[in-house]
Amino acid sequence: MKIKGPSMLQVEMGKLRRAILDSPALVRPGCHLAPMHKVLHHPMFPLTFLLRNVMILETEAHWQSMPPHQKRAALLSIVTERCGVFSEVHEWLDLHRKLPAIKVVPPDAFHALPHDTGYCTHCGGCCEIASGLADFPAGTEIPPAWKRLFADGLGANHRFCAFLWEANGQGLSICSIHAWRPNPCRTFAVDECRNLMEDVDFCTLLDPSRLIETCRRLCVLLNGR
């Protein structure tokens, strides 16, 4: 049996992780890299969605007008803020024994919405919002600060939900607070999902070749070249 090696995208994402941790702009006195290293290599850290975040930013005028050193600082802020919220949520879920399981979805699931098993293909498109209406069901157990975080988002340059995780680097979404997700997320229906799947700009975010190109650009940016 032939053993399948890592894909080109996985290879480039590995290079990106190293570039983030080795970036001259990040390696400075008082910066503790060990926790960030652990988070960036966690199988549920949403690195693919971070790449898609940057792809969205690259279409926006304010990002296009930034000089490289400002983009580098902004990118590192995005990464460190994501690492921080990931660690906080993971610690709380682990303490309460509520960590989500990784659900494997067939690779061609993005192109088919099965009626018998539900319409969600874990593409993450519905979670690519900076903030949302904090209308949570009664009895929601998560910390009140998380509800405010859902409402306000993580701040400038963030383009997806603070609670969006990833399934083992597969580009498949995991809602880390799915059991307590707000009502707007619960009412996202199949028609809205189909419209999203037919959106050309959104489908661009799913293109592995575009993700690879983004990885390479970010490695160059982070290394200050």
JSON list of N, CA, C and O in Angstrom, two decimals, residues 159-189:
[
{"chain": "A", "resi": 159, "resn": "ARG", "atom": "N", "xyz": [-11.68, 38.60, 10.35]},
{"chain": "A", "resi": 159, "resn": "ARG", "atom": "CA", "xyz": [-12.79, 38.41, 9.42]},
{"chain": "A", "resi": 159, "resn": "ARG", "atom": "C", "xyz": [-13.51, 37.07, 9.64]},
{"chain": "A", "resi": 159, "resn": "ARG", "atom": "O", "xyz": [-14.25, 36.64, 8.76]},
{"chain": "A", "resi": 160, "resn": "PHE", "atom": "N", "xyz": [-13.28, 36.43, 10.79]},
{"chain": "A", "resi": 160, "resn": "PHE", "atom": "CA", "xyz": [-14.09, 35.24, 11.08]},
{"chain": "A", "resi": 160, "resn": "PHE", "atom": "C", "xyz": [-14.31, 35.13, 12.58]},
{"chain": "A", "resi": 160, "resn": "PHE", "atom": "O", "xyz": [-13.63, 35.76, 13.38]},
{"chain": "A", "resi": 161, "resn": "CYS", "atom": "N", "xyz": [-15.29, 34.34, 12.95]},
{"chain": "A", "resi": 161, "resn": "CYS", "atom": "CA", "xyz": [-15.75, 34.22, 14.33]},
{"chain": "A", "resi": 161, "resn": "CYS", "atom": "C", "xyz": [-14.62, 33.78, 15.26]},
{"chain": "A", "resi": 161, "resn": "CYS", "atom": "O", "xyz": [-13.81, 32.91, 14.92]},
{"chain": "A", "resi": 162, "resn": "ALA", "atom": "N", "xyz": [-14.61, 34.35, 16.45]},
{"chain": "A", "resi": 162, "resn": "ALA", "atom": "CA", "xyz": [-13.57, 34.03, 17.43]},
{"chain": "A", "resi": 162, "resn": "ALA", "atom": "C", "xyz": [-13.62, 32.58, 17.89]},
{"chain": "A", "resi": 162, "resn": "ALA", "atom": "O", "xyz": [-12.64, 32.06, 18.41]},
{"chain": "A", "resi": 163, "resn": "PHE", "atom": "N", "xyz": [-14.76, 31.91, 17.66]},
{"chain": "A", "resi": 163, "resn": "PHE", "atom": "CA", "xyz": [-14.94, 30.55, 18.16]},
{"chain": "A", "resi": 163, "resn": "PHE", "atom": "C", "xyz": [-14.85, 29.49, 17.05]},
{"chain": "A", "resi": 163, "resn": "PHE", "atom": "O", "xyz": [-15.17, 28.33, 17.27]},
{"chain": "A", "resi": 164, "resn": "LEU", "atom": "N", "xyz": [-14.41, 29.91, 15.88]},
{"chain": "A", "resi": 164, "resn": "LEU", "atom": "CA", "xyz": [-14.24, 28.98, 14.77]},
{"chain": "A", "resi": 164, "resn": "LEU", "atom": "C", "xyz": [-12.90, 28.26, 14.88]},
{"chain": "A", "resi": 164, "resn": "LEU", "atom": "O", "xyz": [-11.85, 28.89, 14.93]},
{"chain": "A", "resi": 165, "resn": "TRP", "atom": "N", "xyz": [-12.95, 26.93, 14.94]},
{"chain": "A", "resi": 165, "resn": "TRP", "atom": "CA", "xyz": [-11.75, 26.09, 14.93]},
{"chain": "A", "resi": 165, "resn": "TRP", "atom": "C", "xyz": [-11.73, 25.29, 13.64]},
{"chain": "A", "resi": 165, "resn": "TRP", "atom": "O", "xyz": [-12.63, 25.43, 12.80]},
{"chain": "A", "resi": 166, "resn": "GLU", "atom": "N", "xyz": [-10.69, 24.48, 13.49]},
{"chain": "A", "resi": 166, "resn": "GLU", "atom": "CA", "xyz": [-10.49, 23.72, 12.25]},
{"chain": "A", "resi": 166, "resn": "GLU", "atom": "C", "xyz": [-10.26, 22.25, 12.56]},
{"chain": "A", "resi": 166, "resn": "GLU", "atom": "O", "xyz": [-9.64, 21.91, 13.58]},
{"chain": "A", "resi": 167, "resn": "ALA", "atom": "N", "xyz": [-10.71, 21.39, 11.69]},
{"chain": "A", "resi": 167, "resn": "ALA", "atom": "CA", "xyz": [-10.55, 19.94, 11.87]},
{"chain": "A", "resi": 167, "resn": "ALA", "atom": "C", "xyz": [-9.22, 19.47, 11.30]},
{"chain": "A", "resi": 167, "resn": "ALA", "atom": "O", "xyz": [-9.08, 19.22, 10.11]},
{"chain": "A", "resi": 168, "resn": "ASN", "atom": "N", "xyz": [-8.21, 19.40, 12.16]},
{"chain": "A", "resi": 168, "resn": "ASN", "atom": "CA", "xyz": [-6.94, 18.76, 11.83]},
{"chain": "A", "resi": 168, "resn": "ASN", "atom": "C", "xyz": [-6.31, 19.26, 10.53]},
{"chain": "A", "resi": 168, "resn": "ASN", "atom": "O", "xyz": [-5.80, 18.48, 9.73]},
{"chain": "A", "resi": 169, "resn": "GLY", "atom": "N", "xyz": [-6.34, 20.56, 10.32]},
{"chain": "A", "resi": 169, "resn": "GLY", "atom": "CA", "xyz": [-5.71, 21.13, 9.14]},
{"chain": "A", "resi": 169, "resn": "GLY", "atom": "C", "xyz": [-6.39, 20.79, 7.83]},
{"chain": "A", "resi": 169, "resn": "GLY", "atom": "O", "xyz": [-5.82, 20.98, 6.76]},
{"chain": "A", "resi": 170, "resn": "GLN", "atom": "N", "xyz": [-7.63, 20.30, 7.88]},
{"chain": "A", "resi": 170, "resn": "GLN", "atom": "CA", "xyz": [-8.34, 19.89, 6.67]},
{"chain": "A", "resi": 170, "resn": "GLN", "atom": "C", "xyz": [-9.14, 21.02, 6.03]},
{"chain": "A", "resi": 170, "resn": "GLN", "atom": "O", "xyz": [-9.79, 20.82, 5.01]},
{"chain": "A", "resi": 171, "resn": "GLY", "atom": "N", "xyz": [-9.13, 22.21, 6.66]},
{"chain": "A", "resi": 171, "resn": "GLY", "atom": "CA", "xyz": [-9.93, 23.30, 6.13]},
{"chain": "A", "resi": 171, "resn": "GLY", "atom": "C", "xyz": [-11.40, 23.16, 6.43]},
{"chain": "A", "resi": 171, "resn": "GLY", "atom": "O", "xyz": [-12.23, 23.83, 5.82]},
{"chain": "A", "resi": 172, "resn": "LEU", "atom": "N", "xyz": [-11.74, 22.26, 7.34]},
{"chain": "A", "resi": 172, "resn": "LEU", "atom": "CA", "xyz": [-13.14, 22.00, 7.71]},
{"chain": "A", "resi": 172, "resn": "LEU", "atom": "C", "xyz": [-13.43, 22.64, 9.06]},
{"chain": "A", "resi": 172, "resn": "LEU", "atom": "O", "xyz": [-12.66, 22.51, 10.00]},
{"chain": "A", "resi": 173, "resn": "SER", "atom": "N", "xyz": [-14.56, 23.30, 9.15]},
{"chain": "A", "resi": 173, "resn": "SER", "atom": "CA", "xyz": [-14.87, 24.10, 10.33]},
{"chain": "A", "resi": 173, "resn": "SER", "atom": "C", "xyz": [-15.35, 23.26, 11.50]},
{"chain": "A", "resi": 173, "resn": "SER", "atom": "O", "xyz": [-16.02, 22.24, 11.33]},
{"chain": "A", "resi": 174, "resn": "ILE", "atom": "N", "xyz": [-15.01, 23.73, 12.69]},
{"chain": "A", "resi": 174, "resn": "ILE", "atom": "CA", "xyz": [-15.55, 23.21, 13.94]},
{"chain": "A", "resi": 174, "resn": "ILE", "atom": "C", "xyz": [-15.99, 24.42, 14.76]},
{"chain": "A", "resi": 174, "resn": "ILE", "atom": "O", "xyz": [-15.19, 25.33, 14.99]},
{"chain": "A", "resi": 175, "resn": "CYS", "atom": "N", "xyz": [-17.23, 24.43, 15.21]},
{"chain": "A", "resi": 175, "resn": "CYS", "atom": "CA", "xyz": [-17.68, 25.48, 16.12]},
{"chain": "A", "resi": 175, "resn": "CYS", "atom": "C", "xyz": [-17.33, 25.03, 17.53]},
{"chain": "A", "resi": 175, "resn": "CYS", "atom": "O", "xyz": [-17.89, 24.07, 18.04]},
{"chain": "A", "resi": 176, "resn": "SER", "atom": "N", "xyz": [-16.41, 25.73, 18.17]},
{"chain": "A", "resi": 176, "resn": "SER", "atom": "CA", "xyz": [-15.96, 25.30, 19.49]},
{"chain": "A", "resi": 176, "resn": "SER", "atom": "C", "xyz": [-17.04, 25.47, 20.56]},
{"chain": "A", "resi": 176, "resn": "SER", "atom": "O", "xyz": [-16.96, 24.85, 21.62]},
{"chain": "A", "resi": 177, "resn": "ILE", "atom": "N", "xyz": [-18.05, 26.31, 20.28]},
{"chain": "A", "resi": 177, "resn": "ILE", "atom": "CA", "xyz": [-19.14, 26.49, 21.24]},
{"chain": "A", "resi": 177, "resn": "ILE", "atom": "C", "xyz": [-20.47, 26.04, 20.63]},
{"chain": "A", "resi": 177, "resn": "ILE", "atom": "O", "xyz": [-21.52, 26.61, 20.92]},
{"chain": "A", "resi": 178, "resn": "HIS", "atom": "N", "xyz": [-20.42, 25.01, 19.81]},
{"chain": "A", "resi": 178, "resn": "HIS", "atom": "CA", "xyz": [-21.60, 24.60, 19.05]},
{"chain": "A", "resi": 178, "resn": "HIS", "atom": "C", "xyz": [-22.82, 24.33, 19.94]},
{"chain": "A", "resi": 178, "resn": "HIS", "atom": "O", "xyz": [-23.94, 24.70, 19.59]},
{"chain": "A", "resi": 179, "resn": "ALA", "atom": "N", "xyz": [-22.60, 23.71, 21.08]},
{"chain": "A", "resi": 179, "resn": "ALA", "atom": "CA", "xyz": [-23.73, 23.39, 21.96]},
{"chain": "A", "resi": 179, "resn": "ALA", "atom": "C", "xyz": [-24.41, 24.65, 22.50]},
{"chain": "A", "resi": 179, "resn": "ALA", "atom": "O", "xyz": [-25.59, 24.61, 22.88]},
{"chain": "A", "resi": 180, "resn": "TRP", "atom": "N", "xyz": [-23.66, 25.77, 22.51]},
{"chain": "A", "resi": 180, "resn": "TRP", "atom": "CA", "xyz": [-24.21, 27.02, 23.06]},
{"chain": "A", "resi": 180, "resn": "TRP", "atom": "C", "xyz": [-24.23, 28.14, 22.01]},
{"chain": "A", "resi": 180, "resn": "TRP", "atom": "O", "xyz": [-24.30, 29.31, 22.36]},
{"chain": "A", "resi": 181, "resn": "ARG", "atom": "N", "xyz": [-24.14, 27.78, 20.75]},
{"chain": "A", "resi": 181, "resn": "ARG", "atom": "CA", "xyz": [-24.06, 28.80, 19.70]},
{"chain": "A", "resi": 181, "resn": "ARG", "atom": "C", "xyz": [-25.29, 29.70, 19.73]},
{"chain": "A", "resi": 181, "resn": "ARG", "atom": "O", "xyz": [-26.38, 29.28, 20.14]},
{"chain": "A", "resi": 182, "resn": "PRO", "atom": "N", "xyz": [-25.15, 30.95, 19.29]},
{"chain": "A", "resi": 182, "resn": "PRO", "atom": "CA", "xyz": [-26.26, 31.90, 19.31]},
{"chain": "A", "resi": 182, "resn": "PRO", "atom": "C", "xyz": [-27.34, 31.55, 18.28]},
{"chain": "A", "resi": 182, "resn": "PRO", "atom": "O", "xyz": [-27.11, 30.78, 17.34]},
{"chain": "A", "resi": 183, "resn": "ASN", "atom": "N", "xyz": [-28.50, 32.14, 18.48]},
{"chain": "A", "resi": 183, "resn": "ASN", "atom": "CA", "xyz": [-29.65, 31.83, 17.62]},
{"chain": "A", "resi": 183, "resn": "ASN", "atom": "C", "xyz": [-29.43, 32.17, 16.15]},
{"chain": "A", "resi": 183, "resn": "ASN", "atom": "O", "xyz": [-29.90, 31.42, 15.28]},
{"chain": "A", "resi": 184, "resn": "PRO", "atom": "N", "xyz": [-28.75, 33.28, 15.79]},
{"chain": "A", "resi": 184, "resn": "PRO", "atom": "CA", "xyz": [-28.52, 33.54, 14.36]},
{"chain": "A", "resi": 184, "resn": "PRO", "atom": "C", "xyz": [-27.78, 32.39, 13.66]},
{"chain": "A", "resi": 184, "resn": "PRO", "atom": "O", "xyz": [-28.04, 32.10, 12.49]},
{"chain": "A", "resi": 185, "resn": "CYS", "atom": "N", "xyz": [-26.86, 31.74, 14.38]},
{"chain": "A", "resi": 185, "resn": "CYS", "atom": "CA", "xyz": [-26.14, 30.60, 13.80]},
{"chain": "A", "resi": 185, "resn": "CYS", "atom": "C", "xyz": [-27.07, 29.40, 13.61]},
{"chain": "A", "resi": 185, "resn": "CYS", "atom": "O", "xyz": [-26.94, 28.63, 12.66]},
{"chain": "A", "resi": 186, "resn": "ARG", "atom": "N", "xyz": [-28.02, 29.26, 14.53]},
{"chain": "A", "resi": 186, "resn": "ARG", "atom": "CA", "xyz": [-28.95, 28.13, 14.46]},
{"chain": "A", "resi": 186, "resn": "ARG", "atom": "C", "xyz": [-29.96, 28.27, 13.31]},
{"chain": "A", "resi": 186, "resn": "ARG", "atom": "O", "xyz": [-30.51, 27.28, 12.84]},
{"chain": "A", "resi": 187, "resn": "THR", "atom": "N", "xyz": [-30.20, 29.50, 12.89]},
{"chain": "A", "resi": 187, "resn": "THR", "atom": "CA", "xyz": [-31.21, 29.73, 11.85]},
{"chain": "A", "resi": 187, "resn": "THR", "atom": "C", "xyz": [-30.61, 29.87, 10.45]},
{"chain": "A", "resi": 187, "resn": "THR", "atom": "O", "xyz": [-31.34, 30.14, 9.50]},
{"chain": "A", "resi": 188, "resn": "PHE", "atom": "N", "xyz": [-29.29, 29.68, 10.34]},
{"chain": "A", "resi": 188, "resn": "PHE", "atom": "CA", "xyz": [-28.66, 29.74, 9.02]},
{"chain": "A", "resi": 188, "resn": "PHE", "atom": "C", "xyz": [-29.13, 28.51, 8.23]},
{"chain": "A", "resi": 188, "resn": "PHE", "atom": "O", "xyz": [-28.77, 27.38, 8.55]},
{"chain": "A", "resi": 189, "resn": "ALA", "atom": "N", "xyz": [-29.94, 28.73, 7.23]},
{"chain": "A", "resi": 189, "resn": "ALA", "atom": "CA", "xyz": [-30.67, 27.63, 6.57]},
{"chain": "A", "resi": 189, "resn": "ALA", "atom": "C", "xyz": [-29.98, 27.16, 5.29]},
{"chain": "A", "resi": 189, "resn": "ALA", "atom": "O", "xyz": [-29.04, 27.77, 4.79]}
]
